[in-house]
Each structure stands twice: as structure tokens, then as C-alpha cells.
mmCIF file of C-alpha atoms in Angstrom:
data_model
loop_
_atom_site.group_PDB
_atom_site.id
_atom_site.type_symbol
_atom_site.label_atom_id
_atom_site.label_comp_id
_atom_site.label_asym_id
_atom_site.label_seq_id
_atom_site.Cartn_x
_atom_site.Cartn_y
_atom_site.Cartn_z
ATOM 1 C CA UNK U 15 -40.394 -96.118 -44.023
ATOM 2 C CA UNK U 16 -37.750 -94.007 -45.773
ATOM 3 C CA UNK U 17 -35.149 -92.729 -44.082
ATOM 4 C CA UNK U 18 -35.162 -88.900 -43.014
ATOM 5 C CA UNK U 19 -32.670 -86.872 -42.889
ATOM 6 C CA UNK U 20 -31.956 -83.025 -41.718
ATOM 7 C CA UNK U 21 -30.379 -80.368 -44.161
ATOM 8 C CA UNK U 22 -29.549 -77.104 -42.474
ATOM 9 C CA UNK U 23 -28.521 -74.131 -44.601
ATOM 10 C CA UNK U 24 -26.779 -70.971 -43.438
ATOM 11 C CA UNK U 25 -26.379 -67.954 -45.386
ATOM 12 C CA UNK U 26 -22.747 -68.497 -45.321
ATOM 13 C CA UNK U 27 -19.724 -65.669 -44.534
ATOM 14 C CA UNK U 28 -15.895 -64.756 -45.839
ATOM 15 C CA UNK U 29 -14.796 -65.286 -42.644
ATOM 16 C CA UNK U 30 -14.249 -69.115 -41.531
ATOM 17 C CA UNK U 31 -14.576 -68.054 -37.633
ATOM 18 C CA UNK U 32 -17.895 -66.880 -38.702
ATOM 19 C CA UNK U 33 -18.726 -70.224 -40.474
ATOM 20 C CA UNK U 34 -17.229 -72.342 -37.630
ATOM 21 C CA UNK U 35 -19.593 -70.433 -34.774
ATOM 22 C CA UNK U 36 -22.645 -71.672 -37.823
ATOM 23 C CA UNK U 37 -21.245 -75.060 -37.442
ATOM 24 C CA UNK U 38 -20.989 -74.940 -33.839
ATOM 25 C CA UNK U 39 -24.312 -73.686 -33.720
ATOM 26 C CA UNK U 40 -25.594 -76.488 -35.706
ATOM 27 C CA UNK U 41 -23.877 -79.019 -33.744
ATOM 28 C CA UNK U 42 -25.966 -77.387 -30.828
ATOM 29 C CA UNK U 43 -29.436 -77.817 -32.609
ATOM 30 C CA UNK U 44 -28.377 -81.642 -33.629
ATOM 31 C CA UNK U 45 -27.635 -82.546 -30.584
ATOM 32 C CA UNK U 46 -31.408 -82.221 -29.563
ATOM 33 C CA UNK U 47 -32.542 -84.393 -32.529
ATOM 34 C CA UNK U 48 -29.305 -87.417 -32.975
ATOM 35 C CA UNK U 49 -31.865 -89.578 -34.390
ATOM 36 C CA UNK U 50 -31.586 -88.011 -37.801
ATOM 37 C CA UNK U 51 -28.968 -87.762 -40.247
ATOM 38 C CA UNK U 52 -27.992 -84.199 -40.168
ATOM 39 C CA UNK U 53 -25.932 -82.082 -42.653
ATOM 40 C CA UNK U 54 -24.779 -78.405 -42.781
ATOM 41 C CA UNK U 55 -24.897 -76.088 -46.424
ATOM 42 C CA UNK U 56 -24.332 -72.644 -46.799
ATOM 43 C CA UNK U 57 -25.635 -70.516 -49.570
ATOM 44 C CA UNK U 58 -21.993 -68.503 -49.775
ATOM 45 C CA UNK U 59 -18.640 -68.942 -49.487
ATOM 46 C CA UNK U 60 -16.287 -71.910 -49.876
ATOM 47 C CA UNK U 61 -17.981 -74.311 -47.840
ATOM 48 C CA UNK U 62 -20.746 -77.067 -48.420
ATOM 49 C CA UNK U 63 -23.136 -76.281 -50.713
ATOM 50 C CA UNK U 64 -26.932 -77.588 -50.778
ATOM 51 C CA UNK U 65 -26.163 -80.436 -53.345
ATOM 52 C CA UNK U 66 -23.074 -81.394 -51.370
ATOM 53 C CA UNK U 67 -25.073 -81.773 -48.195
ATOM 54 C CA UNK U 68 -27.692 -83.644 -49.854
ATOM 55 C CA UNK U 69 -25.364 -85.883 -51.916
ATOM 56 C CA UNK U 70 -23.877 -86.718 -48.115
ATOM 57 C CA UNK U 71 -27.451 -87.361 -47.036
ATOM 58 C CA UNK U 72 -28.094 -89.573 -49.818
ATOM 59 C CA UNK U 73 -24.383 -91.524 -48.876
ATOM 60 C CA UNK U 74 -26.252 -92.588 -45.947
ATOM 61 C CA UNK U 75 -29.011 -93.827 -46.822
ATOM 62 C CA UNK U 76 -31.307 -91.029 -46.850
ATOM 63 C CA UNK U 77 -34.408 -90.585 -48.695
ATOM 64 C CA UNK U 78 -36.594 -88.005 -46.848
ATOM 65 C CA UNK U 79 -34.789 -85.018 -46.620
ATOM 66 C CA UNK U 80 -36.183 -81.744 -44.111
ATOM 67 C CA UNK U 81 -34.474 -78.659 -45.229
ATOM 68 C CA UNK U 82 -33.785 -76.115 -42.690
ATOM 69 C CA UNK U 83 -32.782 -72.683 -43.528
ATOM 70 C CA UNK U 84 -30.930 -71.007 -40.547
ATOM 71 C CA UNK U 85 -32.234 -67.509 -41.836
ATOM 72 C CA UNK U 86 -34.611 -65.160 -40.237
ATOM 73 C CA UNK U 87 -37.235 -64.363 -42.952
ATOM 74 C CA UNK U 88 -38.652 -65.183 -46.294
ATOM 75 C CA UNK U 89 -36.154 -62.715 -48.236
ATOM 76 C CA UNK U 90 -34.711 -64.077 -51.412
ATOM 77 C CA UNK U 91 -32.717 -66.762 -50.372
ATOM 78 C CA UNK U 92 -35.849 -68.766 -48.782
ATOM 79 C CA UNK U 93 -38.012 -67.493 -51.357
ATOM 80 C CA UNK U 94 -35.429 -68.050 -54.275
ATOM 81 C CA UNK U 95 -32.065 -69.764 -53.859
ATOM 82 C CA UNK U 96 -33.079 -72.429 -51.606
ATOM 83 C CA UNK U 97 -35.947 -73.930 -53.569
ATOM 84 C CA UNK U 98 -34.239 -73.331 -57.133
ATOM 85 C CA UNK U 99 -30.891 -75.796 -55.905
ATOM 86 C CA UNK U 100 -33.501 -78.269 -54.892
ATOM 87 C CA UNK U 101 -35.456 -78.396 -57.781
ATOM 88 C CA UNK U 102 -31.757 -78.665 -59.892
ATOM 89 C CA UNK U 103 -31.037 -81.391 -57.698
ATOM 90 C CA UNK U 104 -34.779 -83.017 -57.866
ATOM 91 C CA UNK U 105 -33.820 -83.688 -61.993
ATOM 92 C CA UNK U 106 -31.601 -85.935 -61.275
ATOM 93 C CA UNK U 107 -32.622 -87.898 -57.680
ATOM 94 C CA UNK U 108 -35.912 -88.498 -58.484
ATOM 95 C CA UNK U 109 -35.870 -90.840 -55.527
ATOM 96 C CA UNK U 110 -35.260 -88.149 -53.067
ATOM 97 C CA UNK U 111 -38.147 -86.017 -51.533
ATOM 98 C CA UNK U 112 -37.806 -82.692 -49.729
ATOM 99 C CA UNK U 113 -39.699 -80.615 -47.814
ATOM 100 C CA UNK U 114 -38.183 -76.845 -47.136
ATOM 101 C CA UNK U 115 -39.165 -75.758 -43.829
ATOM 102 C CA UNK U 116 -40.067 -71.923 -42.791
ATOM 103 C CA UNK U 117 -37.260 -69.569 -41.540
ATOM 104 C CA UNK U 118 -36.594 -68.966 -37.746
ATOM 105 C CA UNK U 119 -38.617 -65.755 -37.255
ATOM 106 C CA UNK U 120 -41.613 -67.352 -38.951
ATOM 107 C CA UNK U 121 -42.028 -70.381 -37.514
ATOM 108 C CA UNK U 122 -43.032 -69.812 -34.238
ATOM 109 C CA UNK U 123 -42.733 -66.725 -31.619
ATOM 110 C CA UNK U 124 -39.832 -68.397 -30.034
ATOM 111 C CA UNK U 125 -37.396 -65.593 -30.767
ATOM 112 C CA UNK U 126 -39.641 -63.056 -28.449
ATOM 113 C CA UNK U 127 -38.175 -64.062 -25.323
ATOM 114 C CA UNK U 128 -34.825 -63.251 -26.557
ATOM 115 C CA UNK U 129 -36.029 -60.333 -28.108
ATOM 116 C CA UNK U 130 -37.523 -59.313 -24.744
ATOM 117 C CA UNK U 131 -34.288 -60.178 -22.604
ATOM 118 C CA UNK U 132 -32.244 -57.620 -24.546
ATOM 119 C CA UNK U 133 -34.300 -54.820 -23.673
ATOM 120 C CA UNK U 134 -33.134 -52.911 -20.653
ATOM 121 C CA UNK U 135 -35.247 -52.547 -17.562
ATOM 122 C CA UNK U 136 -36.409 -49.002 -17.250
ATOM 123 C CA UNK U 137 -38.631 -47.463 -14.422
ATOM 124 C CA UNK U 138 -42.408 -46.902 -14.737
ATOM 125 C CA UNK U 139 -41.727 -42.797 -15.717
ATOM 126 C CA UNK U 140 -38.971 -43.738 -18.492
ATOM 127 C CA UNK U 141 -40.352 -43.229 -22.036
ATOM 128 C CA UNK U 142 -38.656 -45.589 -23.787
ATOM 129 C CA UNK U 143 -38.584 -46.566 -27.297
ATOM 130 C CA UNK U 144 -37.138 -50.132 -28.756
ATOM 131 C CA UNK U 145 -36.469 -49.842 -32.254
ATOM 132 C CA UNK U 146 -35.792 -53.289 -34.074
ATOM 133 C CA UNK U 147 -33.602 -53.196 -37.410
ATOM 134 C CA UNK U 148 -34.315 -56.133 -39.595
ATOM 135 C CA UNK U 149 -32.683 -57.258 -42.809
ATOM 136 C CA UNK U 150 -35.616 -57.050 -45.472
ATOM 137 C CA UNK U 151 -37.550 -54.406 -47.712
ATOM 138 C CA UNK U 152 -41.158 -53.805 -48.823
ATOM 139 C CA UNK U 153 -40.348 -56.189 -51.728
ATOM 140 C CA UNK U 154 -41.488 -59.252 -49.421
ATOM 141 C CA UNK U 155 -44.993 -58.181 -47.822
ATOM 142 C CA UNK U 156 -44.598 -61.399 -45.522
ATOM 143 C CA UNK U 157 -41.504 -60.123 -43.675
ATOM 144 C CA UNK U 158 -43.460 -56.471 -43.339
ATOM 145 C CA UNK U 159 -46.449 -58.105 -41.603
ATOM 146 C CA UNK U 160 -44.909 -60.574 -39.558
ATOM 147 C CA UNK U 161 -42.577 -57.869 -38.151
ATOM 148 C CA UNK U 162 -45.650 -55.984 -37.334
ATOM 149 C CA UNK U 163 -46.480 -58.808 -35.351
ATOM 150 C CA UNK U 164 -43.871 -59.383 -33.443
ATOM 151 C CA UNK U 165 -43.643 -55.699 -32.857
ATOM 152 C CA UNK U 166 -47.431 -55.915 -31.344
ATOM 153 C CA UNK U 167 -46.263 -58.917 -29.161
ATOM 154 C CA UNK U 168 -43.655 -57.072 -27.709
ATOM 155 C CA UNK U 169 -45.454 -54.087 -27.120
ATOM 156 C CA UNK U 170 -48.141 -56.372 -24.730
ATOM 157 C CA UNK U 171 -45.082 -58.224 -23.017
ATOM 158 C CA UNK U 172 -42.750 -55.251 -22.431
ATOM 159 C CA UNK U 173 -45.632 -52.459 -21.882
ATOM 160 C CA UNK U 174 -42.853 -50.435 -23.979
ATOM 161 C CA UNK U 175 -42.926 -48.357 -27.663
ATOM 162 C CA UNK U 176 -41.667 -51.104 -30.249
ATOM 163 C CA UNK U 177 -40.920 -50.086 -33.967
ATOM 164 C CA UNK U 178 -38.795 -51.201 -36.711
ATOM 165 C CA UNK U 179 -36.759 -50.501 -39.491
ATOM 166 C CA UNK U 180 -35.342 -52.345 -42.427
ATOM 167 C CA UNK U 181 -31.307 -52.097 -43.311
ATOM 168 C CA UNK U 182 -32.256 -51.279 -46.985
ATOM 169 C CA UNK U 183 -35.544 -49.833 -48.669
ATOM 170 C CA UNK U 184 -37.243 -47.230 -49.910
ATOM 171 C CA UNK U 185 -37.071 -45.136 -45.917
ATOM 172 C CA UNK U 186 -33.811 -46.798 -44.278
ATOM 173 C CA UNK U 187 -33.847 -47.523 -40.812
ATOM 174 C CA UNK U 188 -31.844 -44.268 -40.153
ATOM 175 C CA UNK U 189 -34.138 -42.409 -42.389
ATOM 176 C CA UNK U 190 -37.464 -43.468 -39.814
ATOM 177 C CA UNK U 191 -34.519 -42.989 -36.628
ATOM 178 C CA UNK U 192 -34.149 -39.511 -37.688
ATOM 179 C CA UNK U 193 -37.711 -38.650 -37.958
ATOM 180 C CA UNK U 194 -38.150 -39.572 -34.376
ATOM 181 C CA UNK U 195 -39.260 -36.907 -32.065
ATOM 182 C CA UNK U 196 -36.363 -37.390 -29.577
ATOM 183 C CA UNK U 197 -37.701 -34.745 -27.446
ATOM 184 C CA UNK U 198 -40.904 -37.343 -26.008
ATOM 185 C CA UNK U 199 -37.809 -40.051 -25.717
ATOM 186 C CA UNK U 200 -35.731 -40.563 -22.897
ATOM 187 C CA UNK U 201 -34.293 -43.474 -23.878
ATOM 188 C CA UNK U 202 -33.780 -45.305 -27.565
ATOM 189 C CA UNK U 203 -32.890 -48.895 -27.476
ATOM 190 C CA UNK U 204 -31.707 -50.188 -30.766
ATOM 191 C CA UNK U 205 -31.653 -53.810 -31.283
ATOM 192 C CA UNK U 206 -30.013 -55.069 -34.263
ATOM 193 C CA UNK U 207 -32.768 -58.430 -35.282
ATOM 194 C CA UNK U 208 -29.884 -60.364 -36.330
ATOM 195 C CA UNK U 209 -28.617 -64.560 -36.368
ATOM 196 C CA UNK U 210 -25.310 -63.365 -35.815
ATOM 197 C CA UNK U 211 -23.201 -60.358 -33.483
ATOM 198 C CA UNK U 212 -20.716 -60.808 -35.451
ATOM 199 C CA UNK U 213 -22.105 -60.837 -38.874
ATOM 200 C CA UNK U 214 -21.081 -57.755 -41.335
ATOM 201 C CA UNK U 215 -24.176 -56.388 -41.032
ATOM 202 C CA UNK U 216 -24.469 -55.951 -37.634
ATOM 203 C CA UNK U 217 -21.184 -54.183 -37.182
ATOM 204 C CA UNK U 218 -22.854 -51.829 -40.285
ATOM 205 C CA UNK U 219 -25.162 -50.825 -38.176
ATOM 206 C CA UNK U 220 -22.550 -50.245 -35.322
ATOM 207 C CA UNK U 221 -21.049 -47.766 -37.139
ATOM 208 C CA UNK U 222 -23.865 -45.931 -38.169
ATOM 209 C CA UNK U 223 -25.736 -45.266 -35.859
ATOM 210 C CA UNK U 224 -23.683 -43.356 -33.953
ATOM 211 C CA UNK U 225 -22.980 -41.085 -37.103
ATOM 212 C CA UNK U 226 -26.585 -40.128 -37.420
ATOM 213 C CA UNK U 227 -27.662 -39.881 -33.706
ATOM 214 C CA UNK U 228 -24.541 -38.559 -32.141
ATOM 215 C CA UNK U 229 -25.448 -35.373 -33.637
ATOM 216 C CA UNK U 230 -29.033 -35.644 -31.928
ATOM 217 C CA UNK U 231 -30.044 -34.606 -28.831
ATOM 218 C CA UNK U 232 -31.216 -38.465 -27.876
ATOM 219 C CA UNK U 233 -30.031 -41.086 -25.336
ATOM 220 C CA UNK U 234 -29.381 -44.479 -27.172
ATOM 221 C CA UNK U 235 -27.679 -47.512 -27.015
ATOM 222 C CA UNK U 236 -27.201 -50.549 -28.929
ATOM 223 C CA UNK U 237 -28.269 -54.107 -27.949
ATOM 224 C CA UNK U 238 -26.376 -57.418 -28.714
ATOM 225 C CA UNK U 239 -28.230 -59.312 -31.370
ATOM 226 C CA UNK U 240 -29.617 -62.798 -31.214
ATOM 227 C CA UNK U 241 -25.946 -63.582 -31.115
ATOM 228 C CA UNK U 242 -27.261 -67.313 -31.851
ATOM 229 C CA UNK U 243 -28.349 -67.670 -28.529
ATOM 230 C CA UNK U 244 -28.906 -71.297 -27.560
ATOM 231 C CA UNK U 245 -32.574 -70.749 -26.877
ATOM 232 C CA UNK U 246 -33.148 -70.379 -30.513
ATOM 233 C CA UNK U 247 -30.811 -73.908 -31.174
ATOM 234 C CA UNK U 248 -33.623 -75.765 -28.622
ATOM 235 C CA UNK U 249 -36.352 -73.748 -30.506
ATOM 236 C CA UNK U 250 -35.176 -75.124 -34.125
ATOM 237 C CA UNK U 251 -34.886 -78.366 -32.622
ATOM 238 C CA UNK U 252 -38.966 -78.295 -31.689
ATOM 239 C CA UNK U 253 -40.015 -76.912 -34.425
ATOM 240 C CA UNK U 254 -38.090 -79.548 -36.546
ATOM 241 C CA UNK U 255 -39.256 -82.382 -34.258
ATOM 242 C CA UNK U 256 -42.992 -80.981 -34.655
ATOM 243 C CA UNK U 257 -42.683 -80.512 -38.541
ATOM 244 C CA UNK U 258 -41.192 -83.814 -38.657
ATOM 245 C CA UNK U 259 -43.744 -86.182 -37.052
ATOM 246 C CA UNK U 260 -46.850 -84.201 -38.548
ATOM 247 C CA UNK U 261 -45.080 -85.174 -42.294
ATOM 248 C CA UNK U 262 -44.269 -89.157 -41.048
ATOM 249 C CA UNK U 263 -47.111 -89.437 -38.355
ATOM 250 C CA UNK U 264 -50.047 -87.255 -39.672
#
């Protein structure tokens, strides 16, 4: 039986405490699943590429290689970067075999519980509305209906008003927080649907939202993110264990 190995990939940042917390992170996740060989890529930045981690897979003795991006959605780095570095690398290790397995907030609903625990209690009379802010766009339908569903999931679990709003597209996420009828809102909860607190991003959205809805007649407040909680390391490490023994044991 070849050997398997486990290839996580990270999106990468320009700041190395941002990379180390990724490689903490990781270190988190493999220590669920030691019985693998298990390397760490990023997609940016000066760190380990893709064909460096899998040239240190193949070192030792690797042949079956599970690739894990540590990304939320099919957006253009699952959907584009990922698979094109493996195919360049597929020309020339033919022996090698691959198998790219589905971002975080697509593989299971394991991310709802943390979603769920940042959402403030409020009493029976509050009208409250959560408002989730994703990185994506209408260019990638998938990401559009799975946040629906996870939108409709919280609704049932909290009993609360769940939307969302993408950083970028056609109608921003402030765009759709401005059309809000603040008046039927006592409360807006904003939760930035984010890996990392302290990615770029997030503190984007830090600073913006205040800008638009300070001038608003609204009472809001901003959530952590996922903040790479460690229930989502012991959720990767499932779903890899799962995808893993369907591929070897059928």
C-alpha cells in the first residue's frame, strides 16, 4: 500500500506572526492524525510553497498525497491555484497521486457551532439581526448557496435573523448594511466569517464599519472571527481521517 501523506495549504500572509499562528495551527490539526506524513504550503509569501511541501513528502517516502486547503470556500485559490501547481507538479512525478480535498466551510457544518458561540445571548423581546461577512462574490455560485445554507442553519439553531454579505461584489457588504431598516433592529451583530482575527481583512472590516454605521441610528457590535479556534483543528482532523479511509478502505 503506498504511503499517504498530508499537504496542508494556507493562503499565506506578509506578516511571519501571522504565518507562525498557521503553523501553530497546523501543528494542532497534526497532532490528531501523527500517523501521516504531514507538510505545511502557503499560496503567498516567502514560505513553503505547494511543490516544496510535496517534494518533502516525496523525501519521505510518500506516494499518496491528501491536499488540504486551510481556506474557507471554493474562491479562486481552491478552484484555480491549488489544482494548477498540482497538475505542474503531476508532469514530472508521475508516480505521485493526489487528491485535493474541499475547503473548511464546505466540508461539513462543523464551523456552525462556532458560528453560533459568537453570537450574543439576547432576551426573547430583542430583535436581533446577525449579519455574516464572507470573503467571496457572485462569481462562484457554490460559495452563494452554501452561505445560504449555513445562514438557514443558523436561523433554526439561534431562532435569530441571519444574513450575509460578501467583502467585494457587485452590492458590498456595507452597501446591503446600509439598506437595513435599523428602525425594526435593536441590535446588529456583525461577525466577520473569517480563518483568522488577525488577518488584513478582518481588521478592514474593523475599520469600516464603524464609518458607515456610526452615522446610523443602530446598535452594533463586532464579533471575533473564527480566530482558528481549535474546534475547527479537531474538525479538519475528522474530516481528513473520514476522506482518508473512504479513498484507502472503500
Amino acid at each position: 500500500m503506498a504511503k499517504t501523506g498530508i499537504l496542508f495549504v494556507a493562503h499565506g500572509s506578509r506578516s511571519p506572526e501571522n504565518n507562525q499562528a498557521m503553523k501553530n495551527f497546523v501543528k494542532e490539526i497534526a497532532s490528531e492524525v501523527p500517523c501521516y506524513k504531514q507538510k505545511l504550503a502557503f499560496l503567498e509569501g516567502n514560505e513553503k510553497t505547494i511543490a516544496d511541501g510535496v517534494c518533502d513528502l516525496k523525501e519521505a517516502g510518500v506516494k499518496r498525497i491528501f491536499v488540504a486547503p486551510l481556506l474557507l470556500f471554493t474562491g479562486v485559490h481552491v478552484d484555480q491555484d491549488i489544482p494548477r501547481a498540482i497538475d505542474a507538479i503531476k508532469q514530472n512525478e508521475t508516480e505521485l497521486t493526489f487528491q485535493i480535498l474541499p475547503p473548511l466551510a464546505e466540508a461539513n457544518d462543523g464551523l456552525l457551532s462556532i458560528l453560533e458561540s459568537r453570537i450574543p445571548q439576547a432576551n426573547s423581546k430583542e430583535r436581533m439581526v446577525v449579519f455574516l461577512v464572507v470573503h467571496g462574490s457572485l462569481k462562484y455560485p457554490a460559495i452563494v448557496q452554501r452561505m445560504h445554507e449555513i445562514t438557514e442553519k443558523l436561523i433554526q439553531q439561534t431562532k435569530k435573523q441571519v444574513e450575509f454579505g460578501f467583502l467585494h461584489d457587485e452590492e458590498t457588504y456595507l452597501e446591503k448594511l446600509v439598506q437595513m431598516d435599523f428602525s425594526k433592529i435593536d441590535r446588529l451583530v456583525i461577525c466577520p466569517f473569517f480563518l483568522m482575527e488577525s488577518s488584513f481583512l478582518v481588521g478592514k472590516i474593523r475599520r469600516e464599519v464603524p464609518k458607515v454605521l456610526d452615522t446610523q441610528s443602530v446598535n452594533y457590535e463586532i464579533t471575533k472571527s473564527l480566530a482558528l479556534d481549535s474546534r475547527i483543528a479537531k474538525g479538519i482532523s475528522s474530516e481528513i481521517r473520514k476522506e482518508i479511509e473512504n479513498e484507502l478502505f472503500g
